[in-house]
PDB file of C-alpha atoms and ligand atoms in Angstrom:
ATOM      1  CA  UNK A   1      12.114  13.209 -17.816  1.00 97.00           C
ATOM      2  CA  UNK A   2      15.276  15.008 -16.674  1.00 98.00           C
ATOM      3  CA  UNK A   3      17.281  16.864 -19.388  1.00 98.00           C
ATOM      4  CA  UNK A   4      20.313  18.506 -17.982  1.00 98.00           C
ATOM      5  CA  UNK A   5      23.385  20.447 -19.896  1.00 98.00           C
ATOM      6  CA  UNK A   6      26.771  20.393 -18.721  1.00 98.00           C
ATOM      7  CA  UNK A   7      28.528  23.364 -20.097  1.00 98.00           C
ATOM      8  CA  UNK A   8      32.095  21.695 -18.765  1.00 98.00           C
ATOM      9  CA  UNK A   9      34.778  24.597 -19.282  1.00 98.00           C
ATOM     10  CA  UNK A  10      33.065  26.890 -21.078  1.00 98.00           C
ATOM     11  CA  UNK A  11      30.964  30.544 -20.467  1.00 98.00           C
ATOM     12  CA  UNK A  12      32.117  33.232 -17.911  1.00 98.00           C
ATOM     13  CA  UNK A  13      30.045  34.922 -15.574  1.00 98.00           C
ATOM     14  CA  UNK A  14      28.150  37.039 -17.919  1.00 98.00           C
ATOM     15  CA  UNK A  15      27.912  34.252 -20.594  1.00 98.00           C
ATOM     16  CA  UNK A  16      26.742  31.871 -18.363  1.00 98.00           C
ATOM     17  CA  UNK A  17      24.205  34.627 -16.891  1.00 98.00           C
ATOM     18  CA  UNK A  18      22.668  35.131 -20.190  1.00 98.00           C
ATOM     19  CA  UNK A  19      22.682  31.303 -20.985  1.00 98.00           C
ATOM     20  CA  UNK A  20      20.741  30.418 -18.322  1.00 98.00           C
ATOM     21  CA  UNK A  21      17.953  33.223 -18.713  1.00 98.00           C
ATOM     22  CA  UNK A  22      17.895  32.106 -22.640  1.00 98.00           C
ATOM     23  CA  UNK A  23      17.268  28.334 -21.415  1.00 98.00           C
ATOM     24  CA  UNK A  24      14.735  29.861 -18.999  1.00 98.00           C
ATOM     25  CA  UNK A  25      13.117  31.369 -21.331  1.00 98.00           C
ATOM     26  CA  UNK A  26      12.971  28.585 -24.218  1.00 98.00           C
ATOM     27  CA  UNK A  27      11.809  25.718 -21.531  1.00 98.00           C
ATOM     28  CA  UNK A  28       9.403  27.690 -19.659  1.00 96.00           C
ATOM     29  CA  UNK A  29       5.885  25.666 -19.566  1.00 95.00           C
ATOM     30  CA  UNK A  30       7.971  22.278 -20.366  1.00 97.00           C
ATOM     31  CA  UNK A  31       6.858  19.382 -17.751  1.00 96.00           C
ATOM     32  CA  UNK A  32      10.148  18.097 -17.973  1.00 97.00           C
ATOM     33  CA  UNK A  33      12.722  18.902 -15.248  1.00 98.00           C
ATOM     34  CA  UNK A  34      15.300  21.124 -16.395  1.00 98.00           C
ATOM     35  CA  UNK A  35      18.912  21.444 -15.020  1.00 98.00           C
ATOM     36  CA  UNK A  36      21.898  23.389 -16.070  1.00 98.00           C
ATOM     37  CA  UNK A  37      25.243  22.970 -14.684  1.00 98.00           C
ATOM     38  CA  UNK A  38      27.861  25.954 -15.172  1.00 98.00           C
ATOM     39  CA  UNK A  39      31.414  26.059 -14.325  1.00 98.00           C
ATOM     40  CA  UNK A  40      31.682  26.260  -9.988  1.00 98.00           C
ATOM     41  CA  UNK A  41      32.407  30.368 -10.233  1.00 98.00           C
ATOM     42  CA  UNK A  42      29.070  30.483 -12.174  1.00 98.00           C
ATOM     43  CA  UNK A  43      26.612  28.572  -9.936  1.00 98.00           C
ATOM     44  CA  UNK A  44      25.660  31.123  -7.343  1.00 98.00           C
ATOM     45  CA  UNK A  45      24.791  34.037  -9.764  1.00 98.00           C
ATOM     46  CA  UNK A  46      22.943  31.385 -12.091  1.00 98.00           C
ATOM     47  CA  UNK A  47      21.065  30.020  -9.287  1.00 98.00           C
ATOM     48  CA  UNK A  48      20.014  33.976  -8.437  1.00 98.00           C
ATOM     49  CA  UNK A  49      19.105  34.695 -12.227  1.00 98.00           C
ATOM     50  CA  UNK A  50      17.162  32.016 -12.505  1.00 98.00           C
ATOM     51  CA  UNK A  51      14.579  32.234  -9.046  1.00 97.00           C
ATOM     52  CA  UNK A  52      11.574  32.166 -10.220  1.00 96.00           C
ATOM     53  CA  UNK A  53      12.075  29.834 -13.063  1.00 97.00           C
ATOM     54  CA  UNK A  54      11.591  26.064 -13.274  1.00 96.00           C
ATOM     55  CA  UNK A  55      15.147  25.514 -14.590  1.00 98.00           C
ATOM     56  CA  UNK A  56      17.189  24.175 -11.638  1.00 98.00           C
ATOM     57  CA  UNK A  57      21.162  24.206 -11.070  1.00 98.00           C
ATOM     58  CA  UNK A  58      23.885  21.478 -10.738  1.00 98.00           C
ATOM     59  CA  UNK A  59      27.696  21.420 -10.464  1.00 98.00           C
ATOM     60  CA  UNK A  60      29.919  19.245 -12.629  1.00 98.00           C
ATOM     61  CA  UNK A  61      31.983  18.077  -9.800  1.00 98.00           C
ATOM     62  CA  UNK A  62      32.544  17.944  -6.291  1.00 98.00           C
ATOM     63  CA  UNK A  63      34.984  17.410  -3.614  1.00 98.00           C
ATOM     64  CA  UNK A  64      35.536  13.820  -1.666  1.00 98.00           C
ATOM     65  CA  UNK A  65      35.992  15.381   1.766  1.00 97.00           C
ATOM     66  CA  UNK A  66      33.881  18.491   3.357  1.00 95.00           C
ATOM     67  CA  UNK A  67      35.623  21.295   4.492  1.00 96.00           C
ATOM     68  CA  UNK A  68      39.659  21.346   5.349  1.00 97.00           C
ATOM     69  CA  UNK A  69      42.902  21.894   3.957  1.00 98.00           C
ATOM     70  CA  UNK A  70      42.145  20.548   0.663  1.00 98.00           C
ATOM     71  CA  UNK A  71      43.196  23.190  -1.535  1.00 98.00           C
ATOM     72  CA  UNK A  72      40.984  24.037  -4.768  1.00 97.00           C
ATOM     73  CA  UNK A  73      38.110  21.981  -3.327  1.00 98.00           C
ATOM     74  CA  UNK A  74      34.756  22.687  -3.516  1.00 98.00           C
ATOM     75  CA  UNK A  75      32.008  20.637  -0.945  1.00 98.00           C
ATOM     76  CA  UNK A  76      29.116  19.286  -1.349  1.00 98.00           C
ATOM     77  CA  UNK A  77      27.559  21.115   1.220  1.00 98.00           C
ATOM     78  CA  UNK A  78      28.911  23.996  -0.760  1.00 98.00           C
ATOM     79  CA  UNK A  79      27.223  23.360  -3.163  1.00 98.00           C
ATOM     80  CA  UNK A  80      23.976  22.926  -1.665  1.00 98.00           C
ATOM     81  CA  UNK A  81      24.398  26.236  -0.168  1.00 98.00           C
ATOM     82  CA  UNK A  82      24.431  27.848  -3.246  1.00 98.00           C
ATOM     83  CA  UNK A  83      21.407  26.465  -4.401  1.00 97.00           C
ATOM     84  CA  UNK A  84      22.645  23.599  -6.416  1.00 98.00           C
ATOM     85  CA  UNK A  85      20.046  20.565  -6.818  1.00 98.00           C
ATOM     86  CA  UNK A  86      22.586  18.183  -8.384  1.00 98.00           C
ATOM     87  CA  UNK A  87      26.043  17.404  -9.073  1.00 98.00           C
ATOM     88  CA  UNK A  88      27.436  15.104 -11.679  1.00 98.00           C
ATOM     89  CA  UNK A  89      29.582  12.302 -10.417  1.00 98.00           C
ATOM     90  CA  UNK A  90      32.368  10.708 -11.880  1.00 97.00           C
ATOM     91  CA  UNK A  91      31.835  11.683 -15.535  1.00 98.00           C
ATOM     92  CA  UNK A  92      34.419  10.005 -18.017  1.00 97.00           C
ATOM     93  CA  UNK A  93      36.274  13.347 -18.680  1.00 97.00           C
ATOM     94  CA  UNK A  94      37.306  13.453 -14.952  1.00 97.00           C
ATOM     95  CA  UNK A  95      38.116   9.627 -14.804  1.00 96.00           C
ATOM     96  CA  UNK A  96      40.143   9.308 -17.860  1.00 95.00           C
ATOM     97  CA  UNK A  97      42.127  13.254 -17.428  1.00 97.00           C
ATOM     98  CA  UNK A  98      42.092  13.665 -13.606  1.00 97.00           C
ATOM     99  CA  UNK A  99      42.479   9.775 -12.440  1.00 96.00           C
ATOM    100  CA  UNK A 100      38.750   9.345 -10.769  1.00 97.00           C
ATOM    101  CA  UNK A 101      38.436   6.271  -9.536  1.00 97.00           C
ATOM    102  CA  UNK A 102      35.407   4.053  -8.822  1.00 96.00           C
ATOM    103  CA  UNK A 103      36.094   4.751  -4.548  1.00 97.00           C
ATOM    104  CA  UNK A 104      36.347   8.550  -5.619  1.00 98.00           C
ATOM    105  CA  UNK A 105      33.268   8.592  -7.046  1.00 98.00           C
ATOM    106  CA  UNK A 106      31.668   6.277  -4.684  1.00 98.00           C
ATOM    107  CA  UNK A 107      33.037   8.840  -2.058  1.00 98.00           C
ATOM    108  CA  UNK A 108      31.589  12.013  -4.281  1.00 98.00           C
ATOM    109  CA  UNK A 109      28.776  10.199  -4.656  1.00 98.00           C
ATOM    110  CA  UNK A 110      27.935   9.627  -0.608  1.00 98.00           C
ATOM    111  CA  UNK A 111      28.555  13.288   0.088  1.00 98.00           C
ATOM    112  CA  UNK A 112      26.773  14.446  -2.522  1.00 98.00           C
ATOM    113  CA  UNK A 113      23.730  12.390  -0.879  1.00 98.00           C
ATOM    114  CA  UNK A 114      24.740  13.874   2.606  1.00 98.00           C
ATOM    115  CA  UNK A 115      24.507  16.768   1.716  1.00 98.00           C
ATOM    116  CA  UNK A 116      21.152  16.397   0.123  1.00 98.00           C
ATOM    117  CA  UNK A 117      22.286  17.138  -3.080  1.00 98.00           C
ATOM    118  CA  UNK A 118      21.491  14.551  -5.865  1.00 98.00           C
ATOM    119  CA  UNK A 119      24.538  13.030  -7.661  1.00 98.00           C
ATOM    120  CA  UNK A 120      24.172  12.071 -11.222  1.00 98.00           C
ATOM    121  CA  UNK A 121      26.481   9.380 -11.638  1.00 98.00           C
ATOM    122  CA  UNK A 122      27.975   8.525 -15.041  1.00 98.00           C
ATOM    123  CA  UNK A 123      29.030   5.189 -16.001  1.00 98.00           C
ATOM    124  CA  UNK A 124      29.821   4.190 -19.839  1.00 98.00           C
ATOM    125  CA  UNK A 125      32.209   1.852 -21.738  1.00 97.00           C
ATOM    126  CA  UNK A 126      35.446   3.463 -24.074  1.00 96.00           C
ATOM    127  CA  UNK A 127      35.297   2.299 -27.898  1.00 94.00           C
ATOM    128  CA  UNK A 128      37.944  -1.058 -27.169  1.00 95.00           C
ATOM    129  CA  UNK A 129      35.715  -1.996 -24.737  1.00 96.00           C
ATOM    130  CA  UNK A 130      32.504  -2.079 -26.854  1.00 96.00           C
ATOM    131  CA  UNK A 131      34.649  -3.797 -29.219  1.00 94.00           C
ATOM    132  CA  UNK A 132      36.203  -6.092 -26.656  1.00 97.00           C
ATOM    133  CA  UNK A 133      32.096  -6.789 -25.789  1.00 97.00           C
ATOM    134  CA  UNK A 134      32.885  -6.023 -22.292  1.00 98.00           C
ATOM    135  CA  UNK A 135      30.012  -3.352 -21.957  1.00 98.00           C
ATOM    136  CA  UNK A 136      28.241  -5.079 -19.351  1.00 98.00           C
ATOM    137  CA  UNK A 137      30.913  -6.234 -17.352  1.00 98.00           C
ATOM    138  CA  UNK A 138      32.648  -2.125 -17.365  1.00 98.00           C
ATOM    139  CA  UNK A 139      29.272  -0.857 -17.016  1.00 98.00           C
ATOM    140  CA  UNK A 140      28.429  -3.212 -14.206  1.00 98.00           C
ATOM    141  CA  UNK A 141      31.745  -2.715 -12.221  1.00 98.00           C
ATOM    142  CA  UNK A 142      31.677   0.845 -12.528  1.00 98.00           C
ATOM    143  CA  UNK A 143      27.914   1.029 -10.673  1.00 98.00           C
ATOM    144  CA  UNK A 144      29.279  -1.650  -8.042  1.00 98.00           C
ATOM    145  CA  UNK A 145      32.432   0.419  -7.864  1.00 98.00           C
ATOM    146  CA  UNK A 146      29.703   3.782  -7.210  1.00 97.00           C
ATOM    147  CA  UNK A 147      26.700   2.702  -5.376  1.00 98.00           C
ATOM    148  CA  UNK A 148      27.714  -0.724  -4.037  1.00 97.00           C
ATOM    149  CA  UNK A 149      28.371   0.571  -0.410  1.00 96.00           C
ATOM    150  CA  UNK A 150      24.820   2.465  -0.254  1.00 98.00           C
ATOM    151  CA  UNK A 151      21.798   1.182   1.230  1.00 97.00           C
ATOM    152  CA  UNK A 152      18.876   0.443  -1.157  1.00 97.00           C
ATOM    153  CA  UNK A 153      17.258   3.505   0.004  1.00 97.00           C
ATOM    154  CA  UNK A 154      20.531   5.844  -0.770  1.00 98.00           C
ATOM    155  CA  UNK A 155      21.014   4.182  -4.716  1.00 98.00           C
ATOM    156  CA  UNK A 156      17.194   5.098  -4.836  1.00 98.00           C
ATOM    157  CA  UNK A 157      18.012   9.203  -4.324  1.00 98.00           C
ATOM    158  CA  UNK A 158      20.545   8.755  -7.382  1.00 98.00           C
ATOM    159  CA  UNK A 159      20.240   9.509 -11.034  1.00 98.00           C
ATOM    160  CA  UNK A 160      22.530   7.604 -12.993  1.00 98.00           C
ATOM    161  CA  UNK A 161      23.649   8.542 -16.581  1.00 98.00           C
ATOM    162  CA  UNK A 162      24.632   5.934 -19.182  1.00 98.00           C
ATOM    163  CA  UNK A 163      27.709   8.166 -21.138  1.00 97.00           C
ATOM    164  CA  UNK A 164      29.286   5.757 -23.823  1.00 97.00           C
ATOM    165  CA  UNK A 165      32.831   7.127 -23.812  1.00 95.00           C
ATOM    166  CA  UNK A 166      32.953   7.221 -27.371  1.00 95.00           C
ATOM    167  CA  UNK A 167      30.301   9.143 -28.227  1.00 93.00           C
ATOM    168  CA  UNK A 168      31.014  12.147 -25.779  1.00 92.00           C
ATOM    169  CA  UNK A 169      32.021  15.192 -27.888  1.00 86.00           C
ATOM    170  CA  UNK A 170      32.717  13.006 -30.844  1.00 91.00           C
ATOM    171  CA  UNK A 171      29.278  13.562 -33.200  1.00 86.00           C
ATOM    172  CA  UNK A 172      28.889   9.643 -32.938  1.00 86.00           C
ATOM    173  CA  UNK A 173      25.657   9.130 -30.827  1.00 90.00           C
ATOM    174  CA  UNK A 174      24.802   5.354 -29.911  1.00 92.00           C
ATOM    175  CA  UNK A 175      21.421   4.250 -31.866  1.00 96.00           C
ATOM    176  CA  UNK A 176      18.503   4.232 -29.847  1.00 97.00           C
ATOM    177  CA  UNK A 177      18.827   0.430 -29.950  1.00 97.00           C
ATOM    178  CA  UNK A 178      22.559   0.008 -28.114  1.00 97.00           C
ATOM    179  CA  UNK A 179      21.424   2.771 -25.311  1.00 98.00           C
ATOM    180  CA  UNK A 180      18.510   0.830 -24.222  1.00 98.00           C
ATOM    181  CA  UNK A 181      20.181  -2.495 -24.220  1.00 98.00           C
ATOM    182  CA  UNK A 182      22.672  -0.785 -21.598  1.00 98.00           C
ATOM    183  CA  UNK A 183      19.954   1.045 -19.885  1.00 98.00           C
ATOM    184  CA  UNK A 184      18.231  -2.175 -19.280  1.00 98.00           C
ATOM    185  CA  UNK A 185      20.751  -3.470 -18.127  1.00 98.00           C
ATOM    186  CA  UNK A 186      21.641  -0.900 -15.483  1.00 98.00           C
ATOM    187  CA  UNK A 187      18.159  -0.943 -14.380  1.00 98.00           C
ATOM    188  CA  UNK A 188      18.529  -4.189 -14.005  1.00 98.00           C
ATOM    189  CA  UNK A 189      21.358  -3.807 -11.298  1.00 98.00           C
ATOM    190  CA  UNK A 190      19.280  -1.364  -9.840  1.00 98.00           C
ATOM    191  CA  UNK A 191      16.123  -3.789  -9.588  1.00 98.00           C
ATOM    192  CA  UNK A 192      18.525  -6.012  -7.283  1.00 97.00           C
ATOM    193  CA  UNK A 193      19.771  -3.090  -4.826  1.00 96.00           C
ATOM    194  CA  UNK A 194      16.554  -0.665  -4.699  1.00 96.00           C
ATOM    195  CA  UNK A 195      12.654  -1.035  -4.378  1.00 93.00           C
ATOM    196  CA  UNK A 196      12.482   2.069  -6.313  1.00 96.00           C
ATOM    197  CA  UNK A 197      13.901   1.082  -9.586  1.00 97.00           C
ATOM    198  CA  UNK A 198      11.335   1.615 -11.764  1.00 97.00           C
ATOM    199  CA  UNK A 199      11.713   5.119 -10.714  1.00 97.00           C
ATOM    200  CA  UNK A 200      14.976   6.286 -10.129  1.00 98.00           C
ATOM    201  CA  UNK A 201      16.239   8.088 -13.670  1.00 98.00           C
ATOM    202  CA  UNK A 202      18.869   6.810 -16.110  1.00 98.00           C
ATOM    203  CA  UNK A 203      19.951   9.383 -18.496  1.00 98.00           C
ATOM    204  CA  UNK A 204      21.602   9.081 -21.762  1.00 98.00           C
ATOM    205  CA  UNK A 205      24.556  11.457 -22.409  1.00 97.00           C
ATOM    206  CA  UNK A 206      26.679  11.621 -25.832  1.00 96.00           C
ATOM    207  CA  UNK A 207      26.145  13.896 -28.512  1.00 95.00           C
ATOM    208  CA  UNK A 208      22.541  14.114 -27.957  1.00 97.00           C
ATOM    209  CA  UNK A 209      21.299  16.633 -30.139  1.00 97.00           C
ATOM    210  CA  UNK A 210      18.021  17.988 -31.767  1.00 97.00           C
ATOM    211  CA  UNK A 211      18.003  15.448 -34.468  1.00 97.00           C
ATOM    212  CA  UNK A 212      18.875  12.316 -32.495  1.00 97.00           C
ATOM    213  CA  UNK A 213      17.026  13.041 -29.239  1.00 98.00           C
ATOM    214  CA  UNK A 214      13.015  11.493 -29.884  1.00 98.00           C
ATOM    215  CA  UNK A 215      14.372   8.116 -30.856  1.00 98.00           C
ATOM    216  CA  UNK A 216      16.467   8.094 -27.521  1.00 98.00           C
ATOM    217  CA  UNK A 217      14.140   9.565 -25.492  1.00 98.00           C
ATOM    218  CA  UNK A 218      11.431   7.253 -26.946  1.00 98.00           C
ATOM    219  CA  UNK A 219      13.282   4.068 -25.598  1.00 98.00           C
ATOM    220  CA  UNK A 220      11.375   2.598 -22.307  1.00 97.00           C
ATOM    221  CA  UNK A 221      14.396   2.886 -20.301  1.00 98.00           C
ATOM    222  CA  UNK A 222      15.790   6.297 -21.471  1.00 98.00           C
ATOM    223  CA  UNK A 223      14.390   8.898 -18.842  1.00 98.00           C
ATOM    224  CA  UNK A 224      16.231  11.550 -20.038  1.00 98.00           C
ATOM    225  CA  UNK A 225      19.099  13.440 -21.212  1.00 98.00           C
ATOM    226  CA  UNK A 226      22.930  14.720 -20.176  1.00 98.00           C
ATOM    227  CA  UNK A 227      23.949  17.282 -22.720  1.00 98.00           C
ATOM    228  CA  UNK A 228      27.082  18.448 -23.424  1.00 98.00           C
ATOM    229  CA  UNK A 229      27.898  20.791 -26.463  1.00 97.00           C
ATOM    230  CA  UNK A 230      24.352  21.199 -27.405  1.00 98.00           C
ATOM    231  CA  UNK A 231      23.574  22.718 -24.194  1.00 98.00           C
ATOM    232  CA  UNK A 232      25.626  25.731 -24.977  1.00 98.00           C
ATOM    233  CA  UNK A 233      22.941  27.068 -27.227  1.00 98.00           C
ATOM    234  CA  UNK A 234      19.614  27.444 -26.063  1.00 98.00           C
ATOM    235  CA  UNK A 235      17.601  26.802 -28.524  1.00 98.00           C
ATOM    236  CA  UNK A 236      19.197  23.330 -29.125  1.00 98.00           C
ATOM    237  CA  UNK A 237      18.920  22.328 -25.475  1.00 98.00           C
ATOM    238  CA  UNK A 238      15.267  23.805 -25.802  1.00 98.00           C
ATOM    239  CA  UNK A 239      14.430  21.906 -28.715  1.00 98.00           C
ATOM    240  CA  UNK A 240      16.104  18.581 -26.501  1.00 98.00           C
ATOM    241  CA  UNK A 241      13.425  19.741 -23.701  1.00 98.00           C
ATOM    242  CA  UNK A 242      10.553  20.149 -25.970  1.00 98.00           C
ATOM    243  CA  UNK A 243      11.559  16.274 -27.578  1.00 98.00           C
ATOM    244  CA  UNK A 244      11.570  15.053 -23.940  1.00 98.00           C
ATOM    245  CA  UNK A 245       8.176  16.795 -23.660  1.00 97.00           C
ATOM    246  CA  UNK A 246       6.828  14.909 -26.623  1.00 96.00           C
ATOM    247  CA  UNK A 247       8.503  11.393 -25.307  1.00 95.00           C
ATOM    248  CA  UNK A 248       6.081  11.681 -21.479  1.00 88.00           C
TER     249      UNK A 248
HETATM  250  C1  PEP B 301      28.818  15.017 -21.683  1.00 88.85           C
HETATM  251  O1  PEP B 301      29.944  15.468 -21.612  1.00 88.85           O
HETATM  252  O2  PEP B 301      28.225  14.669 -20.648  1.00 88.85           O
HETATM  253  C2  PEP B 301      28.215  14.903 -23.008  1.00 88.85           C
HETATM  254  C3  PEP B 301      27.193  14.111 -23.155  1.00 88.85           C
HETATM  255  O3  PEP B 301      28.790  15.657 -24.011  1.00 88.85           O
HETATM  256  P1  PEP B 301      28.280  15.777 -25.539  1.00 88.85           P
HETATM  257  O4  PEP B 301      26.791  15.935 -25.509  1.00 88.85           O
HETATM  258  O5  PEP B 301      28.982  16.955 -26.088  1.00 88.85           O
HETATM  259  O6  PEP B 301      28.678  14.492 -26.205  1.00 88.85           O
END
């Protein structure tokens, strides 16, 4: 199981310092991997504080081209440099308020691998859509739109994280029922592309919390968890960790 928080725009430097030691501390002796990903200006002194521990860092973005006059970017190799282990790709805050597109992220997403750096990719279907019963079709076009260009032994270095738009910051968590059906059905498209399916983790994200994460992570194809706003408090994401634990 992978449980990872994404603490979007939120914690300084000495917040996020103290956030991560706090998650360090509340994991520590979990068997599930661990990942926290602070704002960019964070990473480097969170990936110091937390040598030593089995909690591992992430970004929440990265740039589409390496190094040049790209101003504001930051690289993947960047990123790697600075100790980060992953970097989430393409999550449905940055397609819907900074106009990512599928060949964005499937750009993000091939640096990110190039850089040896392991992209979590988020896919996930907006409320009309659901409605519209188009969740296989978005869900489908927006891992063809992501990993389609990869070889099958690239889309097996991915993790790939089912986000239903509508439940992200919104309290409104799918039932453990609706996530599998989708996480089925992504493994599914990853049966056809990679020998490795079986193996290669699909996360849920959206409004995971305490009280709604062992029926998730109890579903055969949930293999872990991407956290947003219970990841700010460590004993919440702990308590996440320690229901992953129980799910193994
Ligand atoms: C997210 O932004 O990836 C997320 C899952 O947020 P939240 O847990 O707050 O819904």
């Amino acid at each position: 199981m992978l449980i990872a928080g994404n603490w979007k725009l939120n914690t300084t430097l000495d917040a996020s310092v103290r956030l991560a030691k706090a998650v360090a501390d509340a994991v520590d002796g979990s068997e599930c991997d661990v990942l926290v990903c602070p704002p960019f200006v964070s990473i480097d002194a969170v990936s110091n504080a937390l040598l030593g521990t089995s909690v591992h860092v992430g970004a929440q973005n990265v740039s589409a081209t390496d190094e040049g006059a790209f101003t504001g970017e930051v690289s993947a190799p960047m990123l790697r440099a600075v100790g980060c282990s992953h970097v989430i790709v393409g999550h449905s805050e940055r397609r819907a308020l900074f106009g990512e597109t599928d060949q964005i992220v499937a750009t993000k997403t091939a640096r990110a691998l190039a850089a040896s750096v392991t992209p979590i990719v988020c896919v996930g279907e907006t409320l009309e859509e659901r409605r519209a019963d188009r969740v296989s079709d978005v869900v489908e076009g927006q891992l063809a739109g992501a990993l389609g260009d990869l070889s099958a032994d690239q889309i097996g270095k991915v993790v790939v994280a089912y986000e239903p738009v509508w439940a992200i910051g919104t309290g409104e968590t799918a039932s453990p029922e609706q996530a599998q059906e989708v996480h089925a059905l992504i493994r599914a498209w990853l049966s056809k592309r990679a020998s490795n399916a079986s193996d290669i983790p699909i996360l849920y994200g959206g409004s995971m919390k305490p009280g709604n994460a062992a029926g998730l992570l109890a579903q055969p194809d949930i293999d872990g968890g991407l956290i947003g706003g219970a990841s700010l408090k460590a004993a919440d994401f702990a308590a996440i960790v320690a229901a992953a634990d129980e799910a193994e």
